[in-house]
Short mmCIF file of C-alpha atoms and ligand atoms in Angstrom, two decimals:
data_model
loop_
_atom_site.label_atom_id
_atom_site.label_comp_id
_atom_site.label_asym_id
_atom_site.label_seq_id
_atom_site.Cartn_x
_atom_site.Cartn_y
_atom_site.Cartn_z
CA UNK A 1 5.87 24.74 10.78
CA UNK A 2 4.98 21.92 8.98
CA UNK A 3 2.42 22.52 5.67
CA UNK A 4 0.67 19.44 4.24
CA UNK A 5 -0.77 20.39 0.82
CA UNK A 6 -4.55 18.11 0.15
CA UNK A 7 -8.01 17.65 0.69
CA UNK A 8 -9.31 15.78 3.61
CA UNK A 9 -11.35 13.01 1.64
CA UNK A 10 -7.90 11.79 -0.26
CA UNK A 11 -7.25 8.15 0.87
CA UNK A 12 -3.27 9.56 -0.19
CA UNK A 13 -3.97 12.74 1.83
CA UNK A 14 -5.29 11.17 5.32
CA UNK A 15 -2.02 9.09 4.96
CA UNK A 16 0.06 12.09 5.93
CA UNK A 17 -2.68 13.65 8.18
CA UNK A 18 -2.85 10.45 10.45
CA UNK A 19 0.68 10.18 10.38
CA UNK A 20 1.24 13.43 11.46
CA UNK A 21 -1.20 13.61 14.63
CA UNK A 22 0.14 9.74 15.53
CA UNK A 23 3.43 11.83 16.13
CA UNK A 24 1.38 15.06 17.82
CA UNK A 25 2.79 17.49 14.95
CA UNK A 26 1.96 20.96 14.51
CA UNK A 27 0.94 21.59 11.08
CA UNK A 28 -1.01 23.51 8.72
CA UNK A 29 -2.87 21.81 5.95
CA UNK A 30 -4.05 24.08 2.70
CA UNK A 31 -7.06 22.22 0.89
CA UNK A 32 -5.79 21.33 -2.83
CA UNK A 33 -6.99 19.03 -5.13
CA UNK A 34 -10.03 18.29 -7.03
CA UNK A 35 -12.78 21.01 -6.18
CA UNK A 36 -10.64 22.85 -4.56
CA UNK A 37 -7.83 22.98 -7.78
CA UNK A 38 -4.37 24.65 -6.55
CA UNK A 39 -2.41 21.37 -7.82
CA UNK A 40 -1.72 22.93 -11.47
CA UNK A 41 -0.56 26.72 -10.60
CA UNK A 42 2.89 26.84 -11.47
CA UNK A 43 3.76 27.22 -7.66
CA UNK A 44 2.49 24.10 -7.17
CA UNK A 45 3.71 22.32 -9.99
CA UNK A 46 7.32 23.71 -8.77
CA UNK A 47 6.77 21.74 -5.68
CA UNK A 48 5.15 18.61 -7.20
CA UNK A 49 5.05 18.21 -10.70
CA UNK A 50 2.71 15.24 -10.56
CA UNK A 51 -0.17 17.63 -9.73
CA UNK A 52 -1.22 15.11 -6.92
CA UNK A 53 -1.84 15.66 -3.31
CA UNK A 54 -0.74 15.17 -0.83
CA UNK A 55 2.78 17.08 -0.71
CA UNK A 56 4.53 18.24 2.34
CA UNK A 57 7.08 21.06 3.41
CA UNK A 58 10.06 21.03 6.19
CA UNK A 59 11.58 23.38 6.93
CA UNK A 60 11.92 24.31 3.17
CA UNK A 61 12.25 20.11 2.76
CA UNK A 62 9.80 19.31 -0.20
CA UNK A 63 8.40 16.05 -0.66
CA UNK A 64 5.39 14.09 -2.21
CA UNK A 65 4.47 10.27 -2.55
CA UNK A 66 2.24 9.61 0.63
CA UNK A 67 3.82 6.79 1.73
CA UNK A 68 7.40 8.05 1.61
CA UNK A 69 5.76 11.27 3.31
CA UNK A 70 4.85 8.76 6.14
CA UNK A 71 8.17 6.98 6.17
CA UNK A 72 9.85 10.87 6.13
CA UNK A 73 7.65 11.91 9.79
CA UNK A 74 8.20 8.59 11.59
CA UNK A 75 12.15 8.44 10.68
CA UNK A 76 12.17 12.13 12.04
CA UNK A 77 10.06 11.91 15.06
CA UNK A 78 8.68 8.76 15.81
CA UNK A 79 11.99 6.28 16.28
CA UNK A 80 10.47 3.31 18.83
CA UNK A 81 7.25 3.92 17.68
CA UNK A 82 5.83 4.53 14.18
CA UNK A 83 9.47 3.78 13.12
CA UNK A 84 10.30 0.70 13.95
CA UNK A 85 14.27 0.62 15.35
CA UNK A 86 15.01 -3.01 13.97
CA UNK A 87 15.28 -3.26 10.80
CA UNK A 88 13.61 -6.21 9.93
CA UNK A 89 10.14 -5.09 11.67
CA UNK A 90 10.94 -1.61 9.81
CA UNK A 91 11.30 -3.92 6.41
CA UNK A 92 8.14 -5.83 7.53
CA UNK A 93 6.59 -2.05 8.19
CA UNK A 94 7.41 -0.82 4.94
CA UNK A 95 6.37 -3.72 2.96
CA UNK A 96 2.51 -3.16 4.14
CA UNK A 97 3.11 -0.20 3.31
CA UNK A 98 4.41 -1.01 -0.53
CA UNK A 99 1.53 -3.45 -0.52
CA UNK A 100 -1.29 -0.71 0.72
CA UNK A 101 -0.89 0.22 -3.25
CA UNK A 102 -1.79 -3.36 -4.22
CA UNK A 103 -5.10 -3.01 -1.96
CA UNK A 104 -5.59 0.12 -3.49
CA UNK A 105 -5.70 -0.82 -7.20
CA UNK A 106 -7.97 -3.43 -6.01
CA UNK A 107 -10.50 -1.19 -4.78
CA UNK A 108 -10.11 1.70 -7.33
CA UNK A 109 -13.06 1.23 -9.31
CA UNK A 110 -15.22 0.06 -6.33
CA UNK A 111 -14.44 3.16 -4.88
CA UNK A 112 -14.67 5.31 -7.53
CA UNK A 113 -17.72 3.64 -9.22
CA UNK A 114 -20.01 3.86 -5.70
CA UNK A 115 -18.97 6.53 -4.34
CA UNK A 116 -17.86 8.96 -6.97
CA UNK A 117 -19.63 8.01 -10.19
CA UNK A 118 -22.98 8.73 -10.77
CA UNK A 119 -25.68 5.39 -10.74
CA UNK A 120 -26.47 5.61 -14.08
CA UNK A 121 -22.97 6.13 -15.47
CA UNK A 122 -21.28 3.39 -13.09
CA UNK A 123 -19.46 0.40 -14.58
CA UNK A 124 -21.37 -2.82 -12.76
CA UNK A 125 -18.65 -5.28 -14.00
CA UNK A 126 -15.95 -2.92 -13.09
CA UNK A 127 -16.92 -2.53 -9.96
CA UNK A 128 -18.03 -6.03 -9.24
CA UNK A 129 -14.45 -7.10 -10.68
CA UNK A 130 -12.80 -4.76 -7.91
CA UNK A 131 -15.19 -5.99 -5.17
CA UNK A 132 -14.07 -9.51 -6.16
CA UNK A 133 -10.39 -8.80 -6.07
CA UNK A 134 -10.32 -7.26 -2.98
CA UNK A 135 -11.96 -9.22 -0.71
CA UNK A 136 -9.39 -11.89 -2.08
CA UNK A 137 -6.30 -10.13 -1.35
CA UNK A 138 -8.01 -9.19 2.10
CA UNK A 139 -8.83 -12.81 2.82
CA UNK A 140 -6.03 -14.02 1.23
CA UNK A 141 -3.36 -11.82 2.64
CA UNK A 142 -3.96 -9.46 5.27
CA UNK A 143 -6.36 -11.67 7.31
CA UNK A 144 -3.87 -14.64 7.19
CA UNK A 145 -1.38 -12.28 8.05
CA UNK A 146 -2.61 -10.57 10.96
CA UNK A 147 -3.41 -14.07 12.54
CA UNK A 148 -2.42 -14.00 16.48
CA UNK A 149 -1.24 -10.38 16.14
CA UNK A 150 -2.22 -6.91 17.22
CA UNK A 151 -1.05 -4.62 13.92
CA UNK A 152 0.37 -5.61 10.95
CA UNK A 153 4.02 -6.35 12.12
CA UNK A 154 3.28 -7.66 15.54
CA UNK A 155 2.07 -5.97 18.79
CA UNK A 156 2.32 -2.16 18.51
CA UNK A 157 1.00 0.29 16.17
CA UNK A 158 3.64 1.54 13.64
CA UNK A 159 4.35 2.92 10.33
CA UNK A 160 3.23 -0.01 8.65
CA UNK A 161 -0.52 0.11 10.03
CA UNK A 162 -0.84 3.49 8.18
CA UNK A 163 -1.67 3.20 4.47
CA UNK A 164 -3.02 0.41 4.72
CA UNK A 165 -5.58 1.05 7.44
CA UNK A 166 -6.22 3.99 5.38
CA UNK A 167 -7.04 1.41 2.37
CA UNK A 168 -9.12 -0.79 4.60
CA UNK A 169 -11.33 2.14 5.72
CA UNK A 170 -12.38 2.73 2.26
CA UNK A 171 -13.10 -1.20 2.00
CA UNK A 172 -14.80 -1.26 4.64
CA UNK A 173 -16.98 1.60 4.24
CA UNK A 174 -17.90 1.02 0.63
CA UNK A 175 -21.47 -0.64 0.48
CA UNK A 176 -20.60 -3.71 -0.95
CA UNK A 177 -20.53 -7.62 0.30
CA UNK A 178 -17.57 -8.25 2.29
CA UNK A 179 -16.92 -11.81 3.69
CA UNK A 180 -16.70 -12.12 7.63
CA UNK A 181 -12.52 -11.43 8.19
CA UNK A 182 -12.09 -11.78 12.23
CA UNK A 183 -8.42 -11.01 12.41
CA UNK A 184 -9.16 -7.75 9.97
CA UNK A 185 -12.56 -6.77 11.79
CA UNK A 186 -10.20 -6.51 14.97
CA UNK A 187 -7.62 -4.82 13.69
CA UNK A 188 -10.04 -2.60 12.41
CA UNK A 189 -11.89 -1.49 15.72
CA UNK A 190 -8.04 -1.38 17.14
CA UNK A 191 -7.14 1.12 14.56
CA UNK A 192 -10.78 3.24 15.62
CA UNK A 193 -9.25 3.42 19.09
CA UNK A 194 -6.81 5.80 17.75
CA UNK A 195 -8.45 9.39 17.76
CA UNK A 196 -6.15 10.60 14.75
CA UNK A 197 -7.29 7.53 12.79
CA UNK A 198 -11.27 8.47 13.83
CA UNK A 199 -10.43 12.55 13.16
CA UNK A 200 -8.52 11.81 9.72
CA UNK A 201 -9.66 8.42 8.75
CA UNK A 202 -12.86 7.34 9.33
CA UNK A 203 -14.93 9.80 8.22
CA UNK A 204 -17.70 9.68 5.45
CA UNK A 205 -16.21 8.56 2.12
CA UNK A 206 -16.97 10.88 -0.63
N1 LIG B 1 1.31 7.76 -5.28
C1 LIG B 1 0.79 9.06 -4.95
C2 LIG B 1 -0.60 9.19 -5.54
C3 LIG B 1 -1.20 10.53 -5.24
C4 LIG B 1 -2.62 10.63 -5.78
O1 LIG B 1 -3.02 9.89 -6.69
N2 LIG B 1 -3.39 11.55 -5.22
C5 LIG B 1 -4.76 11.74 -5.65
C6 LIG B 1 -5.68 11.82 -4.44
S1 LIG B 1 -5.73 10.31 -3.52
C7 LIG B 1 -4.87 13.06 -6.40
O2 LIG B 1 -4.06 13.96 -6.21
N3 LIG B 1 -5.91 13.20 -7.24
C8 LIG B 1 -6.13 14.39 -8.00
C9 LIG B 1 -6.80 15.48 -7.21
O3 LIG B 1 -7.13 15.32 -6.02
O4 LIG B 1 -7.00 16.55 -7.80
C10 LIG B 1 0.79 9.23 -3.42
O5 LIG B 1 0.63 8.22 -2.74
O6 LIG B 1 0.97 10.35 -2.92
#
């Protein structure tokens, strides 16, 4: 069976988790990371030698980097539907997801400053600097982009919806000023129609 190595609250981790129930896997997930440690043993190392989560096993296949993790379930069971059979939607797919990393740097400090940090040892100007930055890139880029369509390369839910939606969700969730995004707000509540995305996604940051 399929093992998926992480804790649940990982934006990296709920990449993989989504990704697997999109395709109705079976799996079993061992918490690792943070409080929970696991990621330096040496068995783990072996496996992934960044010490990150999330990181995967199939059938003896090992493999971390979320988003290639992602790419790795939909090539194997989700051709015509997470996996996108052209290959230009598939390039258009995997460039949201490339870019999901660009969102995330963004919103790194925001995240970790309001959610993770203390309120008297948070960095204001930091995390103002983050909030600024993304909302640009999400008005800037996704919103225009997802003008007149459903998901992020057209009318059906693929590959290319996951990191990033997972990215969004934290956005979204953070307390902090946001301006009014109508294409993203819909996408959004599309994306919370999906019961993986509401079991793996959007659930309390923290
Ligand atoms: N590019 C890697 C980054 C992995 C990563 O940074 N994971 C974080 C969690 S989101 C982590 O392992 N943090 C240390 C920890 O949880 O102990 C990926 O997408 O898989």
């Amino acid at each position: 069976m399929l093992k998926i190595w992480g804790r649940v609250n990982s934006v990296n981790v709920k990449k993989a988790l989504w990704a697997a129930d999109e395709l109705g896997l079976e799996y079993e997930r061992t918490d690792a990371g943070m409080q929970f440690g696991l990621t330096r043993t040496p068995e783990y190392l072996k496996m992934n030698p960044n010490s990150l989560v999330p990181t995967i096993e199939d059938d003896g296949f090992v493999l971390w980097e979320s988003h290639t993790i992602v790419r790795y379930l939909a090539a194997k069971h989700g051709a015509g539907t997470l996996w996108p059979t052209d290959i230009q939607t598939r390039a258009d797919a995997e460039r949201w997801m490339d870019w999901a990393f660009t969102f995330q740097a963004a919103m790194r400090n925001v995240f970790w400053g309001l959610i993770r940090t203390p309120a008297d040892k948070r960095d204001p100007k930091a995390i103002e600097e983050g909030r600024v930055k993304s909302n640009q890139l999400a008005a800037d880029v996704l919103e225009r982009s997802l003008q007149g369509k459903k998901y992020v390369v057209g009318d059906s839910f693929t590959m290319g919806d996951i990191p990033i939606g997972c990215e969004v969700q934290r956005w979204m969730r953070c307390p902090i000023e946001r301006p009014r995004l109508p294409n993203i707000e819909a996408w959004f509540a599309r994306l919370g129609e999906r019961p993986a995305f509401r079991k793996n996604v959007d659930i309390p940051l923290s």
